[in-house]
Coordinates of C-alpha atoms and ligand atoms in Angstrom, one line a residue:
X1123 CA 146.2 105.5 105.7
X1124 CA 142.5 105.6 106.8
X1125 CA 141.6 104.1 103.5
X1126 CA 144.3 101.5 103.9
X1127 CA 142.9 100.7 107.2
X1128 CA 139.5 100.6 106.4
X1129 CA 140.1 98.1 102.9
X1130 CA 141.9 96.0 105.1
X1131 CA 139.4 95.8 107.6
X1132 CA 137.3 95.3 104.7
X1133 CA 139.3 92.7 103.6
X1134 CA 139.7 90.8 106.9
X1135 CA 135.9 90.7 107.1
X1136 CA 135.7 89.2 103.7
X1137 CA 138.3 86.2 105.2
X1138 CA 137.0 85.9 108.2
X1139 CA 133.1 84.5 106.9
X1140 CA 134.7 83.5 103.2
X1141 CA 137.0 81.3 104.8
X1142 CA 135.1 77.8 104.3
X1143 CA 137.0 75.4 101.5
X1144 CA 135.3 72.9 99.3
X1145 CA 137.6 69.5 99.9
X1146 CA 137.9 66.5 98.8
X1147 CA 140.2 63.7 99.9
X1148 CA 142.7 62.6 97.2
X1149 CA 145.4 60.7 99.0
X1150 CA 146.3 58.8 95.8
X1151 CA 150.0 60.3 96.0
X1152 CA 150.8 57.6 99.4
X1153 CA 149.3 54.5 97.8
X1154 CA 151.9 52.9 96.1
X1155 CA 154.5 53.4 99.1
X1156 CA 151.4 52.0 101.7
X1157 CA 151.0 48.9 99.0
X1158 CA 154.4 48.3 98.9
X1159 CA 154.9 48.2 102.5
X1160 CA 152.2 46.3 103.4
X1161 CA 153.2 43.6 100.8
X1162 CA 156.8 43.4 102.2
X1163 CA 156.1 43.4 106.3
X1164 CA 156.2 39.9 107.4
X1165 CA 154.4 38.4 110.1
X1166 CA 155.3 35.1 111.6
X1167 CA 153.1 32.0 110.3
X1168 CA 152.4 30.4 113.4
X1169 CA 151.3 32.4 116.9
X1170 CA 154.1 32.5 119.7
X1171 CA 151.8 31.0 122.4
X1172 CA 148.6 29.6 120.0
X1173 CA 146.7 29.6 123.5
X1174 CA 147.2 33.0 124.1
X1175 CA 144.3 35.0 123.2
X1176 CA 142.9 39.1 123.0
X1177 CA 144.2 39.7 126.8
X1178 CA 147.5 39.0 125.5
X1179 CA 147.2 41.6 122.1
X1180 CA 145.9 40.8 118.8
X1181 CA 145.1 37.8 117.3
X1182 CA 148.1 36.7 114.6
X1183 CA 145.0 34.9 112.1
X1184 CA 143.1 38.1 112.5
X1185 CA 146.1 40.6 111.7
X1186 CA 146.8 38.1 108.5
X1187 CA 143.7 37.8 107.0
X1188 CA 143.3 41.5 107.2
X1189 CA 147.1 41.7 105.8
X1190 CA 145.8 39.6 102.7
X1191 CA 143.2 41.5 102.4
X1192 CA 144.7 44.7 102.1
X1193 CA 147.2 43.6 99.6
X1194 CA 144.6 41.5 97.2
X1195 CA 141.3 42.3 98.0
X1196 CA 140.7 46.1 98.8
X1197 CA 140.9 48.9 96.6
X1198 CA 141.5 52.1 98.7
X1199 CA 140.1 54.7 95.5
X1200 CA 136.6 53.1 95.7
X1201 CA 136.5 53.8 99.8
X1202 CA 138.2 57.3 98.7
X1203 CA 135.2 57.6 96.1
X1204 CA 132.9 56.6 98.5
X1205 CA 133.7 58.8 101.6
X1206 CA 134.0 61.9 98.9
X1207 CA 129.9 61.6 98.8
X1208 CA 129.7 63.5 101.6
X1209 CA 130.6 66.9 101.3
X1210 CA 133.2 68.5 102.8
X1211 CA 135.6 71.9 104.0
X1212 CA 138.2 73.1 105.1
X1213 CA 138.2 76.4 107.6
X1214 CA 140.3 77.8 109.4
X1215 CA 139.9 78.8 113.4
X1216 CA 142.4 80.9 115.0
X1217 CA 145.9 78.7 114.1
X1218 CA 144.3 75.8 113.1
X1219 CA 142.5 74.2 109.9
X1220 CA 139.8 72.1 110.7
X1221 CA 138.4 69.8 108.4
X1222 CA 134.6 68.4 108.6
X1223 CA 131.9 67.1 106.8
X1224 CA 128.5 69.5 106.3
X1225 CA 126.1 67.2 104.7
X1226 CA 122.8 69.1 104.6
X1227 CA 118.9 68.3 104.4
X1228 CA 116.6 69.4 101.9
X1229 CA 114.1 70.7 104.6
X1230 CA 114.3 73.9 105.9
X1231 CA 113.5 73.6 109.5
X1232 CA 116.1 70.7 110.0
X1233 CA 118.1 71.0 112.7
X1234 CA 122.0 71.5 112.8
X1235 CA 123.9 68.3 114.2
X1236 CA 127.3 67.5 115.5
X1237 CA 128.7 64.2 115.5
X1238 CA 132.0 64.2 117.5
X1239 CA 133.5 61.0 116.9
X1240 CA 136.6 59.6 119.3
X1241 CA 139.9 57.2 118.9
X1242 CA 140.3 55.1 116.7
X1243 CA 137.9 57.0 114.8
X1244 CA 137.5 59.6 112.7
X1245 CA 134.4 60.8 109.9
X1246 CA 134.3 57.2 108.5
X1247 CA 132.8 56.2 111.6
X1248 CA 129.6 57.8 111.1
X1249 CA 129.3 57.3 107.1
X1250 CA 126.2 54.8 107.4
X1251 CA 124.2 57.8 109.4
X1252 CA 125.3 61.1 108.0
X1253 CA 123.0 61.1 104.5
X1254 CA 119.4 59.1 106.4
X1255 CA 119.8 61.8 109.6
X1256 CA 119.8 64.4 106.7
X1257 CA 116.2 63.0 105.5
X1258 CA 112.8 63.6 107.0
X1259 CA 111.8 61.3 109.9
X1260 CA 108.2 61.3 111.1
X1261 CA 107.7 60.3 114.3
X1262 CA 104.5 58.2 116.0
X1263 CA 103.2 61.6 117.2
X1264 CA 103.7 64.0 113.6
X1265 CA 107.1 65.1 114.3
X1266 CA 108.8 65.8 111.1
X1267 CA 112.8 65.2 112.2
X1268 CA 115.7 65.7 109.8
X1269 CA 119.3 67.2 110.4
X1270 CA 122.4 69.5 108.5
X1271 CA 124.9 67.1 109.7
X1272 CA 128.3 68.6 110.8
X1273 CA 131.1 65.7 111.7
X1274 CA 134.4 67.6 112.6
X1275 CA 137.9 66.0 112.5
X1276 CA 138.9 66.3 115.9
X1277 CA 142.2 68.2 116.2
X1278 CA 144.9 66.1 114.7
X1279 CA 142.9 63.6 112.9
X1280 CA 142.9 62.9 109.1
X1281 CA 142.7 66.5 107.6
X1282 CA 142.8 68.7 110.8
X1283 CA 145.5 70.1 111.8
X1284 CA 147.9 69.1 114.9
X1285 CA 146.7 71.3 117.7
X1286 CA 149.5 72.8 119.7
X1287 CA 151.2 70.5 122.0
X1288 CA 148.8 70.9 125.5
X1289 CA 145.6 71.7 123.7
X1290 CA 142.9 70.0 125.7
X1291 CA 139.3 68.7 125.1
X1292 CA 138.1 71.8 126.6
X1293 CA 139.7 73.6 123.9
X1294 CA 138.3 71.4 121.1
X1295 CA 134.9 72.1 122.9
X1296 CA 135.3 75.9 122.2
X1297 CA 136.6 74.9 118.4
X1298 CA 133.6 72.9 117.7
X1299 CA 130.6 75.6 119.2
X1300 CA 132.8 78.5 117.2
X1301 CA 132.7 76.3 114.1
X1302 CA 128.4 75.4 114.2
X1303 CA 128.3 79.3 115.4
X1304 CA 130.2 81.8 113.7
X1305 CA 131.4 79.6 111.2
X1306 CA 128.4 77.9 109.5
X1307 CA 126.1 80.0 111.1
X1308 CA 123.6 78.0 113.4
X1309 CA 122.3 79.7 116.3
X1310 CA 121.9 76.5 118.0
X1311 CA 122.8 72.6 117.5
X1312 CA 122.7 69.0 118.9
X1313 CA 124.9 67.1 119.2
X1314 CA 126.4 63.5 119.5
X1315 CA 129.6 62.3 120.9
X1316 CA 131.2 59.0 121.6
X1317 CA 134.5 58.3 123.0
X1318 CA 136.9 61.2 123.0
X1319 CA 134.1 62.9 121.4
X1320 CA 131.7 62.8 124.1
X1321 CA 134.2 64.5 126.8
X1322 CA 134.5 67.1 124.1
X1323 CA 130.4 67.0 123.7
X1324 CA 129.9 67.2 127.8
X1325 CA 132.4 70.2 127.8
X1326 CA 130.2 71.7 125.7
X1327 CA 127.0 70.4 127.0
X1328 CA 128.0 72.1 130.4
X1329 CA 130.0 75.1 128.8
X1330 CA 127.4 76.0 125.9
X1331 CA 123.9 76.2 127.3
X1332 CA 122.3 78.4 124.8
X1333 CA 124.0 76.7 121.7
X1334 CA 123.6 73.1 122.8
X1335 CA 120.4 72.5 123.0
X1336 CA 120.4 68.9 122.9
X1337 CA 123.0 65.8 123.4
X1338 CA 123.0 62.2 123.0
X1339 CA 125.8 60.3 124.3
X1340 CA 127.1 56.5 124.1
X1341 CA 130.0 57.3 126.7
X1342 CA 130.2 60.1 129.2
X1343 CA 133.7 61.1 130.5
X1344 CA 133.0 59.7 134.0
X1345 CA 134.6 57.2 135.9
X1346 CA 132.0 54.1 136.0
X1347 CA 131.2 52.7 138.8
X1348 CA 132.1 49.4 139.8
X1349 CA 129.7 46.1 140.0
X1350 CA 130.6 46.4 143.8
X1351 CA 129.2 50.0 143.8
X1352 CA 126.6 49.2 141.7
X1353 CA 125.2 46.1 144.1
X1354 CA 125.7 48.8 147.2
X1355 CA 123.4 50.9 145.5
X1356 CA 120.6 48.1 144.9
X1357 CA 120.4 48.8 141.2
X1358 CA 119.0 45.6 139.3
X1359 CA 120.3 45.5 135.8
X1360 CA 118.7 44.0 132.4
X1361 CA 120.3 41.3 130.4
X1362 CA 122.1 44.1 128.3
X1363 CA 123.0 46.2 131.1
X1364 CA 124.6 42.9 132.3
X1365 CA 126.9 42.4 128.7
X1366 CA 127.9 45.6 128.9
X1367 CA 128.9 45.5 132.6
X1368 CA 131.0 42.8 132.0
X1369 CA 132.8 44.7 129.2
X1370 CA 133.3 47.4 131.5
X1371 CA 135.2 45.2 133.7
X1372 CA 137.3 43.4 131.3
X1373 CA 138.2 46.6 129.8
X1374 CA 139.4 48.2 133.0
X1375 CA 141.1 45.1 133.8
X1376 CA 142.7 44.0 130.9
X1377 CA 143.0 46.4 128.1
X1378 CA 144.0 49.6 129.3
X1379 CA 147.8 48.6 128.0
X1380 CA 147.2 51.5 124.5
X1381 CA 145.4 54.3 127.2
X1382 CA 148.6 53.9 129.0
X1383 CA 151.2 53.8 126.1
X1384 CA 149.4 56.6 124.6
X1385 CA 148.9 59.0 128.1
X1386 CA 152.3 60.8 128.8
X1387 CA 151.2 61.3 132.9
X1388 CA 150.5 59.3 135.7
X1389 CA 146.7 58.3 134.9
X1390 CA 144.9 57.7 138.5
X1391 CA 140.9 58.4 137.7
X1392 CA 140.4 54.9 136.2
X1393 CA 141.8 53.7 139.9
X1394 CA 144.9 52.6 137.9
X1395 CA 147.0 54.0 140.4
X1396 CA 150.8 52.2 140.4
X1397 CA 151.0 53.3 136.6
X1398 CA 154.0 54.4 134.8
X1399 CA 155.1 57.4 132.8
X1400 CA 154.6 56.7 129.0
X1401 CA 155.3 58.4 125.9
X1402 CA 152.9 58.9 122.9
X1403 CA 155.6 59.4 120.7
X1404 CA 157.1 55.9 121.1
X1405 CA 154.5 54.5 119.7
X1406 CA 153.5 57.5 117.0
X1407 CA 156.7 57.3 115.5
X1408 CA 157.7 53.5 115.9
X1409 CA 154.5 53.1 113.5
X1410 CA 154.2 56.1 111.8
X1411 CA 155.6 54.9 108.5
X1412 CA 154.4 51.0 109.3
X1413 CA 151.2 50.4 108.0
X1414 CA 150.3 46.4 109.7
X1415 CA 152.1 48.5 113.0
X1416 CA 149.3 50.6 112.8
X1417 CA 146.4 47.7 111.4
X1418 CA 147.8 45.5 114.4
X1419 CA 147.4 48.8 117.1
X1420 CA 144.3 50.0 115.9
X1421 CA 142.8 47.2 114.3
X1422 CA 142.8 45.3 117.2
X1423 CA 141.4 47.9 119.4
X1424 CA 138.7 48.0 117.1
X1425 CA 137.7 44.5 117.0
X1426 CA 137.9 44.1 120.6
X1427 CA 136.0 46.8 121.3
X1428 CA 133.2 45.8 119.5
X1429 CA 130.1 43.9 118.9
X1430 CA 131.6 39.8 118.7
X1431 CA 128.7 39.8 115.5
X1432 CA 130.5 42.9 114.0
X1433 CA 130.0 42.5 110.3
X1434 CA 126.9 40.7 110.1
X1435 CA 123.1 41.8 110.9
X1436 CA 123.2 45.9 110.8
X1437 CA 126.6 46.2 111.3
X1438 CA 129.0 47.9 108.7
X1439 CA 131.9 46.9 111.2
X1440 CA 133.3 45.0 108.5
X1441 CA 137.3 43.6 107.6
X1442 CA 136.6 46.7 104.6
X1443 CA 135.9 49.2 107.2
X1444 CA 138.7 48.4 109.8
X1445 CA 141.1 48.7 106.6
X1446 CA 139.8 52.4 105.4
X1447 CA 140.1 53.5 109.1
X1448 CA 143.7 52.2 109.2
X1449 CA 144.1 53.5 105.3
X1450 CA 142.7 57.1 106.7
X1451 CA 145.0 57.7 109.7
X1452 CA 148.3 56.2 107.6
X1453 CA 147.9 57.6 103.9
X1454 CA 147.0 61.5 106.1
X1455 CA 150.3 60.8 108.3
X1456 CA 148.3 61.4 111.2
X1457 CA 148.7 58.7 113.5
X1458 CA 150.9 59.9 116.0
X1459 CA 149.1 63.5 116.3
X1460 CA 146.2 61.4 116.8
X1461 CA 147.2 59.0 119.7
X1462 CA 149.0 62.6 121.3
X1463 CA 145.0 63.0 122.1
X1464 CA 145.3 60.8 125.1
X1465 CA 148.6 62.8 126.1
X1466 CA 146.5 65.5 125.8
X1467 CA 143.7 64.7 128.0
X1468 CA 145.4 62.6 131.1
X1469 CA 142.7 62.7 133.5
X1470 CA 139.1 63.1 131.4
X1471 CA 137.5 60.7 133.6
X1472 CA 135.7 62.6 136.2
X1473 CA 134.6 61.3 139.4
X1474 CA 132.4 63.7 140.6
X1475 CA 128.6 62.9 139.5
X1476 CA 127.4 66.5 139.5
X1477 CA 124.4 68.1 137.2
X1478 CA 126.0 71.2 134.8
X1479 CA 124.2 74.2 134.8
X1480 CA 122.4 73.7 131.6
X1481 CA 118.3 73.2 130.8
X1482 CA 118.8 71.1 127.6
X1483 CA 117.8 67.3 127.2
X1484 CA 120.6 65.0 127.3
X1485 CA 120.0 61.4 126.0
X1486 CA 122.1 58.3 126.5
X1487 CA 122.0 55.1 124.7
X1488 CA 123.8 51.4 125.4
X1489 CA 125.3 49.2 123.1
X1490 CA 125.7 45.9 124.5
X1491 CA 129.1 45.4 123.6
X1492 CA 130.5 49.0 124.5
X1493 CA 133.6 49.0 127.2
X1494 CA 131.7 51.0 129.4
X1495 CA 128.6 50.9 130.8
X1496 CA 126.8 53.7 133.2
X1497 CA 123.4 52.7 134.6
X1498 CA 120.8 55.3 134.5
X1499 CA 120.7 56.0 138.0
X1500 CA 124.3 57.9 137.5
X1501 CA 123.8 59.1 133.8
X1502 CA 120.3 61.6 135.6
X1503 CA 122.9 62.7 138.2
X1504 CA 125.1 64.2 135.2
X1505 CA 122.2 66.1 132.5
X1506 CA 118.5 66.3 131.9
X1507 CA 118.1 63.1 131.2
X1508 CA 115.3 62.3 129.0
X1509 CA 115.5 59.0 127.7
X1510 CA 117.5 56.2 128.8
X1511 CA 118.1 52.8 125.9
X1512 CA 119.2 49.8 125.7
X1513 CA 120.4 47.9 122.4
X1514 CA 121.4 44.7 122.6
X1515 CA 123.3 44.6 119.2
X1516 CA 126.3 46.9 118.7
X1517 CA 130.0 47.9 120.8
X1518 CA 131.9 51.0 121.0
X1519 CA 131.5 52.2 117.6
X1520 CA 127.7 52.6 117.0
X1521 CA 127.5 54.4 113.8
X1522 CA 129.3 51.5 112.4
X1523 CA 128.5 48.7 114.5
X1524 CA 124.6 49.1 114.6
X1525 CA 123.8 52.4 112.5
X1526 CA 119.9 52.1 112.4
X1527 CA 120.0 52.3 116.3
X1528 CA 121.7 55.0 116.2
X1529 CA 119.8 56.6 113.6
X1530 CA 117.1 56.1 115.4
X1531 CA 118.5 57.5 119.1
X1532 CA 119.6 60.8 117.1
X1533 CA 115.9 60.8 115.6
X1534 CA 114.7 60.9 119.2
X1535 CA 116.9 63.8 120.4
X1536 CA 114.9 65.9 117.9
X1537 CA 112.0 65.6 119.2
X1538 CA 113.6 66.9 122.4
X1539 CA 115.0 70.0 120.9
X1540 CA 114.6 73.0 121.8
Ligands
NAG1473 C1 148.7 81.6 116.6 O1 150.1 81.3 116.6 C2 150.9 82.4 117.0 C3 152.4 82.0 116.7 O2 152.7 80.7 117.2 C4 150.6 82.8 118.4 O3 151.4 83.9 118.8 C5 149.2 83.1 118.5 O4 148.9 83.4 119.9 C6 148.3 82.0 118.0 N1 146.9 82.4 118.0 C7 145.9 81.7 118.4 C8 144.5 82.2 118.3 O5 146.1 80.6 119.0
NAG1474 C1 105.7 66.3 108.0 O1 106.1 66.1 106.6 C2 105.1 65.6 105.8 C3 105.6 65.2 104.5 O2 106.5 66.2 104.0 C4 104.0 66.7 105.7 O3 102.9 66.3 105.0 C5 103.5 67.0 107.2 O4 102.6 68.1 107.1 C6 104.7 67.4 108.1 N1 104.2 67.5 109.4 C7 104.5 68.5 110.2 C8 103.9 68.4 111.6 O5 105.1 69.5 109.8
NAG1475 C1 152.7 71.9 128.4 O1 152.3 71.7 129.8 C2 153.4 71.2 130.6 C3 152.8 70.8 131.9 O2 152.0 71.9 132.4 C4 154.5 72.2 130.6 O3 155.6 71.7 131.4 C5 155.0 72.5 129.2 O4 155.9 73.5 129.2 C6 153.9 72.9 128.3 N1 154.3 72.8 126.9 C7 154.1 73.8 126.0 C8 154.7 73.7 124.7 O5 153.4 74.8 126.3
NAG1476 C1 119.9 47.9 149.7 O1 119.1 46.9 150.2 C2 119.4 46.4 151.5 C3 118.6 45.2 151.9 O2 117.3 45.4 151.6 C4 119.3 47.6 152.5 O3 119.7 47.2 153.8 C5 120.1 48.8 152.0 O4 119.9 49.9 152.9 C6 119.8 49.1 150.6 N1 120.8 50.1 150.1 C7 120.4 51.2 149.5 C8 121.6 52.1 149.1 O5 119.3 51.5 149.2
NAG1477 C1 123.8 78.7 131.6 O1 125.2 79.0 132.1 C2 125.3 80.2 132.8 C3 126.8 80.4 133.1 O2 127.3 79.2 133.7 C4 124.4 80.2 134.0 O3 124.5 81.5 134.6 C5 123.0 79.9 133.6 O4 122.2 79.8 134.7 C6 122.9 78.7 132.8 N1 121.5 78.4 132.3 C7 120.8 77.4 132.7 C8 119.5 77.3 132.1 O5 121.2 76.5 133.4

């Protein structure tokens, strides 16, 4: 019996550090289904109201040029090929498997990197950064910088399993450290997180001070404050602080429609305050099997959320891109785990301003055309702020709509680490 006990101790070790899986996505099996639905949705020819424009939903000439795209002009196995590039596992953490990307550099003092990326979103979004973070940087002072980049799919997404049913952020904040700690082993990390991925990057910004050594953030899970509040306070703004203001208030006042479709709970910390109950699963199953359902939800949340210019200059935010996002969540049937994130989370947005109890350096960069925009004067009353920029070219999606800023933000952060 002892030796029984003491092989399978042996043997639980053995799983317990073996337990990262090569993977590679193959989602051939779903593509003739997807191509054959795609082909036979109809859309109407002409737009109900032709006047009525992105307040009102998504555009009918933008849905149908992306339609025809999709059915003549894309070819899903060379975005497949492409995303395989990167190299990726499978692990499993307590119940759940957990899929990421672990891309790492050639240099031996790189540092370890987490990019936590939000909804709509998933790995693709940071494609354009993953392999240049990995390479040496030199910065104007002799800093050699260069990253082992870990990008996670958050709980629910693409290859990661469904978390169970009131798993919060906080939760996925605990996943992540275990997974950069125990799991591949780093000591300490930095980190990046936008959208849903930077309430799960604050969490553990605040919850991880000895592991997180570092954070650079595009979106902080804090309500933000008003132009009213803003005026009170004095604060001038630039010209970009200015864009990205206005985003902010067109956001809050006319797109919030999918937050609240997708929340299952009364939702009071943006100051939407008369709002109904909702149900994530009306919408996760009424488009579950509906490709264009799920182009015309997401797709449209994506083009309105970010740069106007998305698809010229630096951006990769192109018609291609917006299709392998859609292609991602539908062909991995995880659309409706995915919008059960917001379900999840009723209620990220803090109000309090207050500092955690951390020393590490956090960073925070805008992009013009983000829907949210936090002057520095409240971003210093949340972290160790460091370094406060501005880009004038680039939305809510930065590793795809302006990827050499970003490469260049997450190049600052290391010279900050510590
Ligand atoms: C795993 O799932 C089982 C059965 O649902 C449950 O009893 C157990 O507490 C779960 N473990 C963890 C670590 O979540
Ligand atoms: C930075 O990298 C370059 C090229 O590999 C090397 O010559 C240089 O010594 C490095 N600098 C530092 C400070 O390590
Ligand atoms: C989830 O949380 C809600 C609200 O606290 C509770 O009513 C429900 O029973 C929980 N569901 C599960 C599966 O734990
Ligand atoms: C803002 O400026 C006005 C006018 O100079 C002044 O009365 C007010 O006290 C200032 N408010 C703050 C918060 O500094
Ligand atoms: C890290 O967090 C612990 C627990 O909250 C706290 O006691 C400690 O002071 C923190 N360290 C720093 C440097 O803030």
């Amino acid at each position: 019996m002892v030796l029984l006990a003491l092989f399978l101790g042996f043997v639980a070790t053995v799983t317990a550090t073996a337990a990262v899986q090569p993977f590679r996505i193959d989602l051939a099996k779903g593509l003739p289904h997807l191509e054959a639905l795609v082909k036979n949705t109809n859309l109407p020819s002409e737009p109900l109201y032709p006047g009525a424009g992105e307040d009102f939903g998504v555009q009918l000439d933008f849905l149908h040029d992306l339609k025809t795209q999709w059915v003549e002009g894309y070819d899903w196995t060379e975005q497949e090929a492409e995303l395989n590039q990167l190299a990726q596992y499978t692990t499993i953490i307590g119940n759940q498997t957990v899929h990421f990307v672990h891309e790492k550099s050639d240099d031996e003092d790189a540092i370890p990197l987490l990019l936590i990326h939000g909804w709509p979103g998933s790995i693709q979004e940071f494609l354009p950064v993953i392999k240049p973070l990995t390479q040496s940087w030199t910065s104007p002072t002799g800093k050699n910088v260069s990253y082992n980049v870990v990008v996670p799919s958050l709980p629910g997404f693409l290859f990661s399993s469904p978390p169970p049913q009131n798993w919060t952020n906080l939760e996925t904040a605990r996943l992540f450290n275990t997974l950069m700690t125990d799991v591949l082993g780093y000591p300490k990390y930095a980190l990046h997180g936008t959208d849903w991925g930077s309430d799960i990057g604050y969490h553990m910004y605040e919850s991880f001070n000895t592991t997180v050594r570092a954070a650079h953030f595009v979106f902080l899970p804090f309500q933000p404050p008003s132009p009213q509040e803003i005026a009170d306070k004095n604060i001038t703004l630039s010209d970009v602080q200015k864009i990205a203001l206005q985003r902010t208030v067109d956001w809050l006042a006319t797109d919030q429609g999918y937050f609240q479709e997708q929340t299952f709970k009364r939702f009071n910390s943006l100051g939407l305050t008369n709002n109904i109950i909702l149900q994530p699963n009306d919408i996760g199953l009424a488009l579950y099997d509906n490709p264009v359902g799920q182009l015309a939800w997401i797709g449209g949340s994506t083009k309105l959320w970010s740069d106007p210019r998305a698809g010229t200059g630096p951006s990769k935010l192109t018609h291609t891109a917006i299709l392998t996002s859609v292609s991602l969540y539908y062909l991995t049937g995880s659309f409706q785990s995915s919008v059960w994130q917001y379900a999840r989370n009723g209620g990220a947005f803090r109000t309090e301003y207050t500092k955690p109890p951390t020393d590490a350096p956090m960073l925070y960069s805008i992009y013009a055309y983000n829907i949210v925009m936090f002057p520095e004067e409240y971003v210093e009353k949340v972290g160790n702020l460091v370094s406060y920029k501005e880009h004038d070219f680039g939305g809510h999606f930065a590793g795809l709509d302006n990827p050499p800023a970003l490469i260049e933000d997450i190049r600052e952060m290391g010279l900050y680490f510590k």
